[in-house]
């Protein structure tokens, strides 16, 4: 309820309700089952959206969203811990010692927007990411232009690869997500 109130406060249009005594179960009354069925069948999934944004704190898992894969994050920033002891030197002014540095958790975000064969990317704290190119979305006979953080980082034809197509088809098992080429982008 608290989260729903936050969403509503920022103007999100939501249709939600509480099923008393359900917890995290999804056992709906018959009337609600039919309502949910109509809702789900009335929506179409876009497996390859023209715009997407993804953030992650790791690259071994949770690093992919549709046609974007985050491969490498910047090193976590160093944070200083303040020591609990103050030192009183001879001249009488207290000073605080900084303790050993400690790494914060790494994280990064990439936001993409695609129009035709042009992709505009904004990257924060990501060193490298990959774009998975579907022939449904990209004309692979023409150059693919990628602008990352305001700079053109790629402007060339991407060669289709059967190995790429087979690897991602086996990974996704989804005929709507066929990728014939991969494009690695260094974002810094």
PDB file of C-alpha atoms in Angstrom:
ATOM      1  CA  UNK A   1       0.000   0.000   0.000  1.00  0.00           C
ATOM      2  CA  UNK A   2       2.855   2.381   0.783  1.00  0.00           C
ATOM      3  CA  UNK A   3       4.417   1.798  -2.636  1.00  0.00           C
ATOM      4  CA  UNK A   4       1.098   2.207  -4.407  1.00  0.00           C
ATOM      5  CA  UNK A   5       0.560   5.502  -2.575  1.00  0.00           C
ATOM      6  CA  UNK A   6       3.984   6.680  -3.776  1.00  0.00           C
ATOM      7  CA  UNK A   7       3.192   5.721  -7.371  1.00  0.00           C
ATOM      8  CA  UNK A   8      -0.150   7.490  -7.251  1.00  0.00           C
ATOM      9  CA  UNK A   9       1.432  10.584  -5.712  1.00  0.00           C
ATOM     10  CA  UNK A  10       3.716  10.955  -8.759  1.00  0.00           C
ATOM     11  CA  UNK A  11       0.803  10.512 -11.148  1.00  0.00           C
ATOM     12  CA  UNK A  12       1.016   6.844 -12.116  1.00  0.00           C
ATOM     13  CA  UNK A  13      -2.276   5.381 -13.309  1.00  0.00           C
ATOM     14  CA  UNK A  14      -2.695   2.082 -11.489  1.00  0.00           C
ATOM     15  CA  UNK A  15      -5.471  -0.413 -11.050  1.00  0.00           C
ATOM     16  CA  UNK A  16      -4.710  -2.377  -7.914  1.00  0.00           C
ATOM     17  CA  UNK A  17      -6.496  -3.968  -5.028  1.00  0.00           C
ATOM     18  CA  UNK A  18      -5.706  -5.942  -1.912  1.00  0.00           C
ATOM     19  CA  UNK A  19      -6.886  -9.511  -1.496  1.00  0.00           C
ATOM     20  CA  UNK A  20      -7.264  -9.951   2.225  1.00  0.00           C
ATOM     21  CA  UNK A  21      -5.496 -12.934   3.743  1.00  0.00           C
ATOM     22  CA  UNK A  22      -3.576 -13.769   0.542  1.00  0.00           C
ATOM     23  CA  UNK A  23      -0.047 -12.661   1.399  1.00  0.00           C
ATOM     24  CA  UNK A  24       2.061 -13.311  -1.680  1.00  0.00           C
ATOM     25  CA  UNK A  25      -0.203 -16.059  -3.014  1.00  0.00           C
ATOM     26  CA  UNK A  26      -1.949 -15.555  -6.324  1.00  0.00           C
ATOM     27  CA  UNK A  27      -5.179 -17.403  -5.713  1.00  0.00           C
ATOM     28  CA  UNK A  28      -7.848 -15.179  -7.186  1.00  0.00           C
ATOM     29  CA  UNK A  29     -11.607 -15.345  -6.841  1.00  0.00           C
ATOM     30  CA  UNK A  30     -13.281 -16.486 -10.105  1.00  0.00           C
ATOM     31  CA  UNK A  31     -14.435 -12.957 -11.010  1.00  0.00           C
ATOM     32  CA  UNK A  32     -10.893 -11.632 -10.594  1.00  0.00           C
ATOM     33  CA  UNK A  33      -9.420 -14.552 -12.601  1.00  0.00           C
ATOM     34  CA  UNK A  34     -11.521 -13.554 -15.591  1.00  0.00           C
ATOM     35  CA  UNK A  35     -10.571  -9.894 -15.135  1.00  0.00           C
ATOM     36  CA  UNK A  36      -6.870 -10.797 -14.979  1.00  0.00           C
ATOM     37  CA  UNK A  37      -7.217 -13.022 -18.046  1.00  0.00           C
ATOM     38  CA  UNK A  38      -8.802 -10.189 -20.059  1.00  0.00           C
ATOM     39  CA  UNK A  39      -6.038  -7.836 -18.915  1.00  0.00           C
ATOM     40  CA  UNK A  40      -3.216 -10.221 -19.858  1.00  0.00           C
ATOM     41  CA  UNK A  41      -4.708 -11.235 -23.217  1.00  0.00           C
ATOM     42  CA  UNK A  42      -5.339  -7.573 -24.031  1.00  0.00           C
ATOM     43  CA  UNK A  43      -1.627  -6.685 -23.746  1.00  0.00           C
ATOM     44  CA  UNK A  44       1.064  -7.412 -26.265  1.00  0.00           C
ATOM     45  CA  UNK A  45       4.684  -7.771 -25.166  1.00  0.00           C
ATOM     46  CA  UNK A  46       7.303  -5.806 -27.086  1.00  0.00           C
ATOM     47  CA  UNK A  47      10.389  -8.050 -26.877  1.00  0.00           C
ATOM     48  CA  UNK A  48      12.613  -5.476 -28.614  1.00  0.00           C
ATOM     49  CA  UNK A  49      11.555  -2.024 -27.406  1.00  0.00           C
ATOM     50  CA  UNK A  50      12.973   1.050 -29.136  1.00  0.00           C
ATOM     51  CA  UNK A  51      13.676   2.639 -25.754  1.00  0.00           C
ATOM     52  CA  UNK A  52      14.973   0.925 -22.647  1.00  0.00           C
ATOM     53  CA  UNK A  53      16.982   1.561 -19.544  1.00  0.00           C
ATOM     54  CA  UNK A  54      18.781  -0.974 -17.379  1.00  0.00           C
ATOM     55  CA  UNK A  55      20.864  -0.741 -14.224  1.00  0.00           C
ATOM     56  CA  UNK A  56      22.809  -3.497 -12.523  1.00  0.00           C
ATOM     57  CA  UNK A  57      25.356  -3.991  -9.778  1.00  0.00           C
ATOM     58  CA  UNK A  58      26.892  -7.110 -11.319  1.00  0.00           C
ATOM     59  CA  UNK A  59      27.719  -8.516 -14.735  1.00  0.00           C
ATOM     60  CA  UNK A  60      27.540 -12.252 -14.064  1.00  0.00           C
ATOM     61  CA  UNK A  61      23.753 -12.071 -13.512  1.00  0.00           C
ATOM     62  CA  UNK A  62      21.030  -9.476 -14.021  1.00  0.00           C
ATOM     63  CA  UNK A  63      23.123  -7.639 -16.625  1.00  0.00           C
ATOM     64  CA  UNK A  64      20.726  -7.967 -19.560  1.00  0.00           C
ATOM     65  CA  UNK A  65      17.522  -6.296 -20.664  1.00  0.00           C
ATOM     66  CA  UNK A  66      16.207  -7.307 -24.088  1.00  0.00           C
ATOM     67  CA  UNK A  67      18.840  -6.251 -26.663  1.00  0.00           C
ATOM     68  CA  UNK A  68      21.227  -4.661 -24.120  1.00  0.00           C
ATOM     69  CA  UNK A  69      23.904  -6.541 -22.145  1.00  0.00           C
ATOM     70  CA  UNK A  70      26.083  -4.686 -19.623  1.00  0.00           C
ATOM     71  CA  UNK A  71      29.505  -6.345 -19.741  1.00  0.00           C
ATOM     72  CA  UNK A  72      31.791  -4.277 -17.519  1.00  0.00           C
ATOM     73  CA  UNK A  73      31.206  -1.802 -14.712  1.00  0.00           C
ATOM     74  CA  UNK A  74      33.535   0.904 -13.498  1.00  0.00           C
ATOM     75  CA  UNK A  75      35.420   0.059 -10.339  1.00  0.00           C
ATOM     76  CA  UNK A  76      33.460   0.994  -7.267  1.00  0.00           C
ATOM     77  CA  UNK A  77      34.376   4.383  -5.838  1.00  0.00           C
ATOM     78  CA  UNK A  78      36.544   4.362  -2.768  1.00  0.00           C
ATOM     79  CA  UNK A  79      34.879   5.572   0.390  1.00  0.00           C
ATOM     80  CA  UNK A  80      36.642   6.727   3.503  1.00  0.00           C
ATOM     81  CA  UNK A  81      35.597   5.654   6.951  1.00  0.00           C
ATOM     82  CA  UNK A  82      36.311   8.099   9.711  1.00  0.00           C
ATOM     83  CA  UNK A  83      38.236   6.502  12.534  1.00  0.00           C
ATOM     84  CA  UNK A  84      36.497   6.578  15.885  1.00  0.00           C
ATOM     85  CA  UNK A  85      39.617   7.876  17.632  1.00  0.00           C
ATOM     86  CA  UNK A  86      40.542  11.531  17.674  1.00  0.00           C
ATOM     87  CA  UNK A  87      44.166  12.447  18.127  1.00  0.00           C
ATOM     88  CA  UNK A  88      45.217  15.367  20.270  1.00  0.00           C
ATOM     89  CA  UNK A  89      48.619  16.443  19.003  1.00  0.00           C
ATOM     90  CA  UNK A  90      50.959  18.577  21.080  1.00  0.00           C
ATOM     91  CA  UNK A  91      49.623  21.864  19.659  1.00  0.00           C
ATOM     92  CA  UNK A  92      46.183  21.100  21.157  1.00  0.00           C
ATOM     93  CA  UNK A  93      43.978  20.908  18.031  1.00  0.00           C
ATOM     94  CA  UNK A  94      41.951  17.719  17.676  1.00  0.00           C
ATOM     95  CA  UNK A  95      42.182  15.996  14.306  1.00  0.00           C
ATOM     96  CA  UNK A  96      40.265  13.026  12.961  1.00  0.00           C
ATOM     97  CA  UNK A  97      42.125  10.282  11.184  1.00  0.00           C
ATOM     98  CA  UNK A  98      40.631   8.735   8.105  1.00  0.00           C
ATOM     99  CA  UNK A  99      40.505   4.984   8.332  1.00  0.00           C
ATOM    100  CA  UNK A 100      41.382   2.483   5.614  1.00  0.00           C
ATOM    101  CA  UNK A 101      39.496   2.908   2.383  1.00  0.00           C
ATOM    102  CA  UNK A 102      36.608   0.619   1.708  1.00  0.00           C
ATOM    103  CA  UNK A 103      35.046  -0.112  -1.687  1.00  0.00           C
ATOM    104  CA  UNK A 104      31.415   0.775  -2.210  1.00  0.00           C
ATOM    105  CA  UNK A 105      29.221  -1.538  -4.248  1.00  0.00           C
ATOM    106  CA  UNK A 106      29.713  -1.212  -8.028  1.00  0.00           C
ATOM    107  CA  UNK A 107      26.727  -0.371 -10.211  1.00  0.00           C
ATOM    108  CA  UNK A 108      25.995   1.064 -13.641  1.00  0.00           C
ATOM    109  CA  UNK A 109      23.133   2.119 -15.915  1.00  0.00           C
ATOM    110  CA  UNK A 110      22.636   2.330 -19.678  1.00  0.00           C
ATOM    111  CA  UNK A 111      19.662   4.045 -21.304  1.00  0.00           C
ATOM    112  CA  UNK A 112      19.050   3.427 -25.010  1.00  0.00           C
ATOM    113  CA  UNK A 113      16.882   4.958 -27.678  1.00  0.00           C
ATOM    114  CA  UNK A 114      16.738   3.454 -31.187  1.00  0.00           C
ATOM    115  CA  UNK A 115      15.437   4.999 -34.371  1.00  0.00           C
ATOM    116  CA  UNK A 116      16.157   2.957 -37.471  1.00  0.00           C
ATOM    117  CA  UNK A 117      19.858   2.076 -37.477  1.00  0.00           C
ATOM    118  CA  UNK A 118      20.773   4.874 -35.055  1.00  0.00           C
ATOM    119  CA  UNK A 119      21.119   4.181 -31.323  1.00  0.00           C
ATOM    120  CA  UNK A 120      21.619   6.919 -28.763  1.00  0.00           C
ATOM    121  CA  UNK A 121      23.017   5.631 -25.465  1.00  0.00           C
ATOM    122  CA  UNK A 122      23.572   7.324 -22.140  1.00  0.00           C
ATOM    123  CA  UNK A 123      25.903   5.367 -19.918  1.00  0.00           C
ATOM    124  CA  UNK A 124      26.762   5.951 -16.303  1.00  0.00           C
ATOM    125  CA  UNK A 125      29.482   3.956 -14.542  1.00  0.00           C
ATOM    126  CA  UNK A 126      29.525   1.340 -17.337  1.00  0.00           C
ATOM    127  CA  UNK A 127      32.807   0.639 -19.125  1.00  0.00           C
ATOM    128  CA  UNK A 128      31.456  -1.701 -21.815  1.00  0.00           C
ATOM    129  CA  UNK A 129      28.097  -2.936 -23.015  1.00  0.00           C
ATOM    130  CA  UNK A 130      26.807  -4.951 -25.955  1.00  0.00           C
ATOM    131  CA  UNK A 131      23.942  -4.303 -28.306  1.00  0.00           C
ATOM    132  CA  UNK A 132      22.240  -7.390 -29.712  1.00  0.00           C
ATOM    133  CA  UNK A 133      21.082  -6.571 -33.227  1.00  0.00           C
ATOM    134  CA  UNK A 134      17.943  -8.165 -34.594  1.00  0.00           C
ATOM    135  CA  UNK A 135      17.303  -8.096 -38.354  1.00  0.00           C
ATOM    136  CA  UNK A 136      13.683  -7.246 -37.453  1.00  0.00           C
ATOM    137  CA  UNK A 137      14.854  -3.959 -35.953  1.00  0.00           C
ATOM    138  CA  UNK A 138      18.109  -3.138 -37.770  1.00  0.00           C
ATOM    139  CA  UNK A 139      18.931  -3.138 -41.488  1.00  0.00           C
ATOM    140  CA  UNK A 140      22.218  -5.035 -41.296  1.00  0.00           C
ATOM    141  CA  UNK A 141      23.074  -4.117 -44.906  1.00  0.00           C
ATOM    142  CA  UNK A 142      23.513  -0.477 -43.790  1.00  0.00           C
ATOM    143  CA  UNK A 143      25.770   1.126 -41.180  1.00  0.00           C
ATOM    144  CA  UNK A 144      24.677   1.053 -37.549  1.00  0.00           C
ATOM    145  CA  UNK A 145      25.431   4.367 -35.829  1.00  0.00           C
ATOM    146  CA  UNK A 146      25.843   4.410 -32.060  1.00  0.00           C
ATOM    147  CA  UNK A 147      26.168   7.654 -30.130  1.00  0.00           C
ATOM    148  CA  UNK A 148      27.225   7.123 -26.517  1.00  0.00           C
ATOM    149  CA  UNK A 149      27.317   9.994 -24.050  1.00  0.00           C
ATOM    150  CA  UNK A 150      27.241  12.470 -26.913  1.00  0.00           C
ATOM    151  CA  UNK A 151      30.055  10.910 -29.002  1.00  0.00           C
ATOM    152  CA  UNK A 152      29.776   8.725 -32.096  1.00  0.00           C
ATOM    153  CA  UNK A 153      31.429   5.466 -31.019  1.00  0.00           C
ATOM    154  CA  UNK A 154      30.371   3.253 -33.924  1.00  0.00           C
ATOM    155  CA  UNK A 155      29.419   3.981 -37.540  1.00  0.00           C
ATOM    156  CA  UNK A 156      29.831   0.869 -39.680  1.00  0.00           C
ATOM    157  CA  UNK A 157      28.065  -2.154 -41.094  1.00  0.00           C
ATOM    158  CA  UNK A 158      27.722  -5.025 -38.605  1.00  0.00           C
ATOM    159  CA  UNK A 159      28.281  -8.439 -40.127  1.00  0.00           C
ATOM    160  CA  UNK A 160      25.628 -11.047 -39.299  1.00  0.00           C
ATOM    161  CA  UNK A 161      26.925 -14.201 -37.657  1.00  0.00           C
ATOM    162  CA  UNK A 162      25.292 -17.622 -37.613  1.00  0.00           C
ATOM    163  CA  UNK A 163      27.151 -18.411 -34.368  1.00  0.00           C
ATOM    164  CA  UNK A 164      25.641 -15.314 -32.733  1.00  0.00           C
ATOM    165  CA  UNK A 165      22.179 -16.202 -33.998  1.00  0.00           C
ATOM    166  CA  UNK A 166      22.418 -19.767 -32.680  1.00  0.00           C
ATOM    167  CA  UNK A 167      23.918 -18.775 -29.303  1.00  0.00           C
ATOM    168  CA  UNK A 168      21.180 -16.243 -28.502  1.00  0.00           C
ATOM    169  CA  UNK A 169      18.407 -18.419 -29.924  1.00  0.00           C
ATOM    170  CA  UNK A 170      19.507 -21.222 -27.575  1.00  0.00           C
ATOM    171  CA  UNK A 171      19.758 -18.789 -24.656  1.00  0.00           C
ATOM    172  CA  UNK A 172      16.398 -17.073 -25.154  1.00  0.00           C
ATOM    173  CA  UNK A 173      14.277 -19.847 -26.694  1.00  0.00           C
ATOM    174  CA  UNK A 174      12.068 -17.034 -28.031  1.00  0.00           C
ATOM    175  CA  UNK A 175      11.360 -16.724 -31.745  1.00  0.00           C
ATOM    176  CA  UNK A 176      10.606 -13.009 -31.310  1.00  0.00           C
ATOM    177  CA  UNK A 177      14.148 -12.337 -30.072  1.00  0.00           C
ATOM    178  CA  UNK A 178      16.521 -13.400 -32.834  1.00  0.00           C
ATOM    179  CA  UNK A 179      19.872 -11.609 -32.848  1.00  0.00           C
ATOM    180  CA  UNK A 180      22.121 -11.902 -35.890  1.00  0.00           C
ATOM    181  CA  UNK A 181      24.911  -9.605 -34.706  1.00  0.00           C
ATOM    182  CA  UNK A 182      26.494  -8.277 -31.514  1.00  0.00           C
ATOM    183  CA  UNK A 183      28.092  -4.888 -31.198  1.00  0.00           C
ATOM    184  CA  UNK A 184      30.481  -4.184 -28.293  1.00  0.00           C
ATOM    185  CA  UNK A 185      30.530  -0.568 -27.166  1.00  0.00           C
ATOM    186  CA  UNK A 186      33.185   1.029 -24.938  1.00  0.00           C
ATOM    187  CA  UNK A 187      31.414   3.852 -23.187  1.00  0.00           C
ATOM    188  CA  UNK A 188      34.309   5.815 -21.764  1.00  0.00           C
TER     189      UNK A 188
END
